[in-house]
């Protein structure tokens, strides 16, 4: 049985705005949790494990190894020399954080499974709502890094891994699922439509396996591929009513085989 409140607590150990307010992020995290009357603390070990998976070990901010993201708002690519410079000059973070907390409290929840709905609202609903309706940053919310010293992974990815590890306690296991071989779909195809149908079948079957994990453990347990913004995942949360969906999925995107024939999940041992 998944403890959704524990996952919420782990996910909010750092607030989405941490990179913009490192000194005050612990207090903001507590305010986010207070919005849903959830206590804080107890997730330090999972935060440390997740941070170790995200980046190399570095001295702490208190030891002088610190970068003010508002002065140097740069996103780096994890495997290339690519740089993305953001325009966030003259930002007043306090009203932005107040607005984010207010948005969290106003999220529409599925009252039949309120704790699970709250978690899905954190994982996807709040991020979409901030990206669409928080005017100071808009789409920058999707890219805000978890660590300003190594800004190549987002706070959303980091927090998701922390909550997945917290649910697994001290015995996380990698689960790899693959459908194949795919060569048969290619060799038997006679028309372009055949190739498209084969790809759509593999994508849907892969999603069917991931959906079971989303239902039982949460979407954070899917390590690869990313679910955020995927048409099938958006349709799933619309269908279940687990959170608000701010993005509008067009008909063309739903016709794309967006999932590979393999996925990787992190699951507790007893599962």
Short mmCIF file of C-alpha atoms in Angstrom, two decimals:
data_model
loop_
_atom_site.label_atom_id
_atom_site.label_comp_id
_atom_site.label_asym_id
_atom_site.label_seq_id
_atom_site.Cartn_x
_atom_site.Cartn_y
_atom_site.Cartn_z
CA UNK A 1 0.00 0.00 0.00
CA UNK A 2 1.51 3.29 -1.11
CA UNK A 3 1.63 6.02 1.52
CA UNK A 4 0.86 9.06 -0.63
CA UNK A 5 1.37 11.56 2.19
CA UNK A 6 4.91 10.27 2.71
CA UNK A 7 5.52 10.75 -1.01
CA UNK A 8 4.15 14.32 -0.85
CA UNK A 9 6.42 15.09 2.09
CA UNK A 10 9.44 13.71 0.23
CA UNK A 11 8.58 15.54 -2.99
CA UNK A 12 8.27 18.86 -1.19
CA UNK A 13 11.52 18.55 0.77
CA UNK A 14 12.62 21.25 -1.71
CA UNK A 15 10.12 23.74 -3.17
CA UNK A 16 9.94 24.35 -6.95
CA UNK A 17 11.47 27.79 -6.40
CA UNK A 18 14.56 26.58 -4.51
CA UNK A 19 17.07 27.81 -7.12
CA UNK A 20 15.68 31.33 -6.80
CA UNK A 21 15.66 31.37 -3.00
CA UNK A 22 18.30 29.01 -1.63
CA UNK A 23 18.60 30.74 1.74
CA UNK A 24 14.87 30.67 2.40
CA UNK A 25 13.90 27.44 0.65
CA UNK A 26 13.40 25.39 3.83
CA UNK A 27 10.79 27.81 5.12
CA UNK A 28 9.03 27.86 1.74
CA UNK A 29 9.02 24.05 1.70
CA UNK A 30 7.31 24.07 5.10
CA UNK A 31 4.71 26.54 3.83
CA UNK A 32 3.92 24.27 0.87
CA UNK A 33 3.46 21.31 3.22
CA UNK A 34 1.40 23.37 5.67
CA UNK A 35 -1.03 24.13 2.84
CA UNK A 36 -2.03 20.46 2.99
CA UNK A 37 -1.38 20.00 6.74
CA UNK A 38 1.55 17.64 6.22
CA UNK A 39 4.58 17.59 8.52
CA UNK A 40 8.12 17.95 7.21
CA UNK A 41 11.39 16.10 7.79
CA UNK A 42 12.70 12.55 7.72
CA UNK A 43 13.65 12.41 4.04
CA UNK A 44 17.27 13.53 4.25
CA UNK A 45 18.79 10.17 3.28
CA UNK A 46 16.64 9.93 0.13
CA UNK A 47 17.55 13.49 -0.80
CA UNK A 48 21.23 12.61 -0.45
CA UNK A 49 20.89 9.47 -2.58
CA UNK A 50 18.97 11.35 -5.26
CA UNK A 51 21.51 14.19 -5.27
CA UNK A 52 24.33 11.64 -5.67
CA UNK A 53 22.54 10.16 -8.68
CA UNK A 54 21.94 13.62 -10.18
CA UNK A 55 25.39 15.18 -9.88
CA UNK A 56 28.94 14.75 -8.55
CA UNK A 57 29.65 15.48 -4.89
CA UNK A 58 30.35 19.15 -4.23
CA UNK A 59 31.02 21.31 -1.15
CA UNK A 60 27.86 22.74 0.36
CA UNK A 61 26.50 26.25 0.03
CA UNK A 62 27.59 26.97 3.59
CA UNK A 63 31.17 26.09 2.56
CA UNK A 64 31.27 28.77 -0.08
CA UNK A 65 30.36 26.65 -3.10
CA UNK A 66 27.29 28.57 -4.18
CA UNK A 67 25.90 30.23 -7.31
CA UNK A 68 23.11 32.78 -7.25
CA UNK A 69 20.80 31.64 -10.04
CA UNK A 70 19.25 35.08 -10.33
CA UNK A 71 22.68 36.54 -11.15
CA UNK A 72 23.68 33.69 -13.47
CA UNK A 73 20.47 32.09 -14.80
CA UNK A 74 22.04 29.45 -16.99
CA UNK A 75 20.87 25.90 -17.75
CA UNK A 76 23.47 23.41 -18.98
CA UNK A 77 23.01 20.21 -20.97
CA UNK A 78 24.09 17.04 -19.14
CA UNK A 79 25.98 15.51 -22.09
CA UNK A 80 26.86 18.40 -24.41
CA UNK A 81 28.28 21.92 -24.34
CA UNK A 82 24.85 23.43 -24.80
CA UNK A 83 23.86 26.42 -22.67
CA UNK A 84 20.48 28.06 -22.18
CA UNK A 85 20.54 31.56 -20.75
CA UNK A 86 17.27 32.63 -19.15
CA UNK A 87 15.91 36.13 -18.72
CA UNK A 88 14.86 36.43 -15.08
CA UNK A 89 16.26 39.83 -14.24
CA UNK A 90 14.49 42.00 -11.65
CA UNK A 91 12.43 39.12 -10.27
CA UNK A 92 10.91 39.52 -6.81
CA UNK A 93 10.68 35.94 -5.59
CA UNK A 94 8.42 36.46 -2.54
CA UNK A 95 5.15 37.19 -4.39
CA UNK A 96 5.98 34.43 -6.90
CA UNK A 97 6.29 31.89 -4.09
CA UNK A 98 3.12 33.19 -2.46
CA UNK A 99 1.31 32.73 -5.78
CA UNK A 100 2.69 29.20 -6.23
CA UNK A 101 1.53 28.17 -2.76
CA UNK A 102 -1.89 29.70 -3.46
CA UNK A 103 -2.11 27.74 -6.73
CA UNK A 104 -1.30 24.53 -4.86
CA UNK A 105 -4.10 25.15 -2.37
CA UNK A 106 -6.57 25.85 -5.19
CA UNK A 107 -5.84 22.69 -7.18
CA UNK A 108 -8.96 20.65 -7.91
CA UNK A 109 -8.61 17.20 -6.36
CA UNK A 110 -10.28 13.85 -6.87
CA UNK A 111 -12.06 13.54 -3.52
CA UNK A 112 -12.39 9.75 -3.78
CA UNK A 113 -8.58 9.43 -3.52
CA UNK A 114 -7.52 12.83 -2.14
CA UNK A 115 -3.99 11.92 -1.01
CA UNK A 116 -3.16 10.28 -4.35
CA UNK A 117 -4.71 13.22 -6.19
CA UNK A 118 -2.55 15.65 -4.19
CA UNK A 119 0.55 13.77 -5.23
CA UNK A 120 -0.38 13.82 -8.92
CA UNK A 121 -1.11 17.54 -8.56
CA UNK A 122 2.46 18.03 -7.35
CA UNK A 123 4.03 15.80 -9.96
CA UNK A 124 2.28 17.30 -12.98
CA UNK A 125 -0.68 19.57 -12.27
CA UNK A 126 1.16 22.31 -10.38
CA UNK A 127 4.03 22.37 -12.87
CA UNK A 128 1.62 22.78 -15.77
CA UNK A 129 -0.40 25.43 -13.94
CA UNK A 130 2.71 27.45 -13.06
CA UNK A 131 4.02 27.16 -16.63
CA UNK A 132 0.74 28.42 -18.07
CA UNK A 133 -0.51 30.90 -15.47
CA UNK A 134 2.38 32.23 -13.35
CA UNK A 135 3.33 35.32 -15.40
CA UNK A 136 6.75 36.05 -13.91
CA UNK A 137 8.37 32.85 -15.15
CA UNK A 138 5.88 30.93 -17.31
CA UNK A 139 7.69 28.04 -19.09
CA UNK A 140 10.88 28.64 -17.11
CA UNK A 141 9.19 26.69 -14.32
CA UNK A 142 9.79 23.49 -16.31
CA UNK A 143 13.51 24.18 -16.45
CA UNK A 144 14.39 25.53 -13.00
CA UNK A 145 17.36 23.44 -11.82
CA UNK A 146 17.56 21.42 -8.65
CA UNK A 147 21.12 22.60 -8.03
CA UNK A 148 22.50 25.95 -9.21
CA UNK A 149 26.06 24.60 -9.12
CA UNK A 150 25.24 21.85 -11.63
CA UNK A 151 22.17 23.22 -13.43
CA UNK A 152 21.62 20.31 -15.80
CA UNK A 153 18.60 18.65 -14.17
CA UNK A 154 15.32 20.14 -13.03
CA UNK A 155 13.94 20.40 -9.50
CA UNK A 156 10.96 18.34 -10.69
CA UNK A 157 13.18 15.42 -11.72
CA UNK A 158 15.14 15.56 -8.48
CA UNK A 159 12.05 15.73 -6.26
CA UNK A 160 10.43 12.86 -8.18
CA UNK A 161 13.40 10.60 -7.52
CA UNK A 162 13.41 11.55 -3.83
CA UNK A 163 9.74 10.63 -3.47
CA UNK A 164 10.21 7.35 -5.37
CA UNK A 165 13.14 6.38 -3.14
CA UNK A 166 11.15 7.34 -0.04
CA UNK A 167 8.35 4.99 -1.12
CA UNK A 168 10.87 2.18 -1.63
CA UNK A 169 12.35 2.83 1.82
CA UNK A 170 15.76 1.16 1.99
CA UNK A 171 15.20 -1.52 -0.66
CA UNK A 172 14.73 0.06 -4.10
CA UNK A 173 15.03 -2.20 -7.13
CA UNK A 174 15.31 -1.32 -10.79
CA UNK A 175 12.64 -2.91 -12.98
CA UNK A 176 13.25 -3.04 -16.74
CA UNK A 177 10.42 -3.96 -19.08
CA UNK A 178 10.88 -4.44 -22.81
CA UNK A 179 8.59 -5.51 -25.66
CA UNK A 180 10.32 -7.14 -28.56
CA UNK A 181 11.79 -7.98 -30.85
CA UNK A 182 10.61 -5.04 -32.94
CA UNK A 183 12.23 -6.28 -36.14
CA UNK A 184 9.13 -8.33 -36.95
CA UNK A 185 6.97 -5.25 -37.05
CA UNK A 186 9.38 -3.68 -39.52
CA UNK A 187 9.97 -6.71 -41.75
CA UNK A 188 6.25 -7.50 -42.07
CA UNK A 189 5.30 -3.93 -42.95
CA UNK A 190 4.23 -3.42 -46.55
CA UNK A 191 3.08 0.19 -46.36
CA UNK A 192 4.00 3.29 -44.40
CA UNK A 193 0.72 2.86 -42.53
CA UNK A 194 1.87 -0.58 -41.35
CA UNK A 195 5.01 0.93 -39.84
CA UNK A 196 2.92 3.62 -38.11
CA UNK A 197 0.43 1.09 -36.71
CA UNK A 198 3.26 -1.12 -35.42
CA UNK A 199 4.91 1.83 -33.70
CA UNK A 200 1.59 2.91 -32.17
CA UNK A 201 0.95 -0.61 -30.86
CA UNK A 202 4.36 -0.83 -29.21
CA UNK A 203 3.98 2.65 -27.73
CA UNK A 204 0.54 1.89 -26.32
CA UNK A 205 1.54 -1.50 -24.90
CA UNK A 206 4.55 0.09 -23.22
CA UNK A 207 2.27 2.75 -21.72
CA UNK A 208 -0.14 0.04 -20.52
CA UNK A 209 2.68 -1.38 -18.40
CA UNK A 210 3.67 2.05 -17.10
CA UNK A 211 0.07 2.88 -16.22
CA UNK A 212 -0.07 -0.02 -13.75
CA UNK A 213 2.97 1.42 -11.96
CA UNK A 214 1.45 4.93 -12.00
CA UNK A 215 -1.75 3.57 -10.46
CA UNK A 216 -0.08 1.54 -7.74
CA UNK A 217 3.06 3.53 -6.89
CA UNK A 218 2.97 6.88 -8.70
CA UNK A 219 4.41 8.34 -11.92
CA UNK A 220 7.66 9.26 -10.15
CA UNK A 221 8.64 5.58 -10.20
CA UNK A 222 9.03 5.65 -14.00
CA UNK A 223 12.68 6.61 -14.49
CA UNK A 224 12.66 6.26 -18.27
CA UNK A 225 11.01 7.56 -20.39
CA UNK A 226 9.78 10.86 -18.97
CA UNK A 227 5.99 10.95 -18.58
CA UNK A 228 5.63 14.71 -18.27
CA UNK A 229 3.86 16.22 -21.25
CA UNK A 230 3.21 12.85 -22.89
CA UNK A 231 -0.23 12.73 -24.59
CA UNK A 232 -1.10 9.29 -23.19
CA UNK A 233 -0.14 10.37 -19.67
CA UNK A 234 -2.13 13.60 -20.01
CA UNK A 235 -5.14 11.60 -21.20
CA UNK A 236 -4.73 9.28 -18.23
CA UNK A 237 -4.79 12.05 -15.63
CA UNK A 238 -7.74 13.69 -17.39
CA UNK A 239 -9.60 10.37 -17.42
CA UNK A 240 -8.92 9.64 -13.74
CA UNK A 241 -9.36 13.23 -12.61
CA UNK A 242 -6.27 12.94 -10.43
CA UNK A 243 -5.16 16.50 -11.18
CA UNK A 244 -5.92 19.50 -13.32
CA UNK A 245 -4.35 19.52 -16.78
CA UNK A 246 -3.48 22.96 -18.12
CA UNK A 247 -1.78 21.85 -21.35
CA UNK A 248 -4.02 21.30 -24.36
CA UNK A 249 -3.11 18.14 -26.27
CA UNK A 250 -3.81 18.51 -29.99
CA UNK A 251 -5.05 15.64 -32.13
CA UNK A 252 -1.78 15.36 -34.06
CA UNK A 253 0.32 14.71 -30.94
CA UNK A 254 -1.96 11.83 -29.93
CA UNK A 255 -1.14 10.15 -33.25
CA UNK A 256 2.58 10.02 -32.50
CA UNK A 257 4.14 6.86 -31.07
CA UNK A 258 5.84 8.80 -28.28
CA UNK A 259 6.88 5.91 -26.02
CA UNK A 260 9.74 3.49 -26.74
CA UNK A 261 9.31 -0.28 -26.49
CA UNK A 262 11.19 -0.27 -23.16
CA UNK A 263 10.74 1.44 -19.81
CA UNK A 264 12.72 1.52 -16.57
CA UNK A 265 11.11 1.87 -13.15
CA UNK A 266 12.30 1.94 -9.57
CA UNK A 267 10.14 -0.19 -7.27
CA UNK A 268 10.17 -1.44 -3.67
CA UNK A 269 11.45 -4.98 -3.11
CA UNK A 270 8.10 -6.40 -2.01
CA UNK A 271 6.44 -5.35 -5.26
#
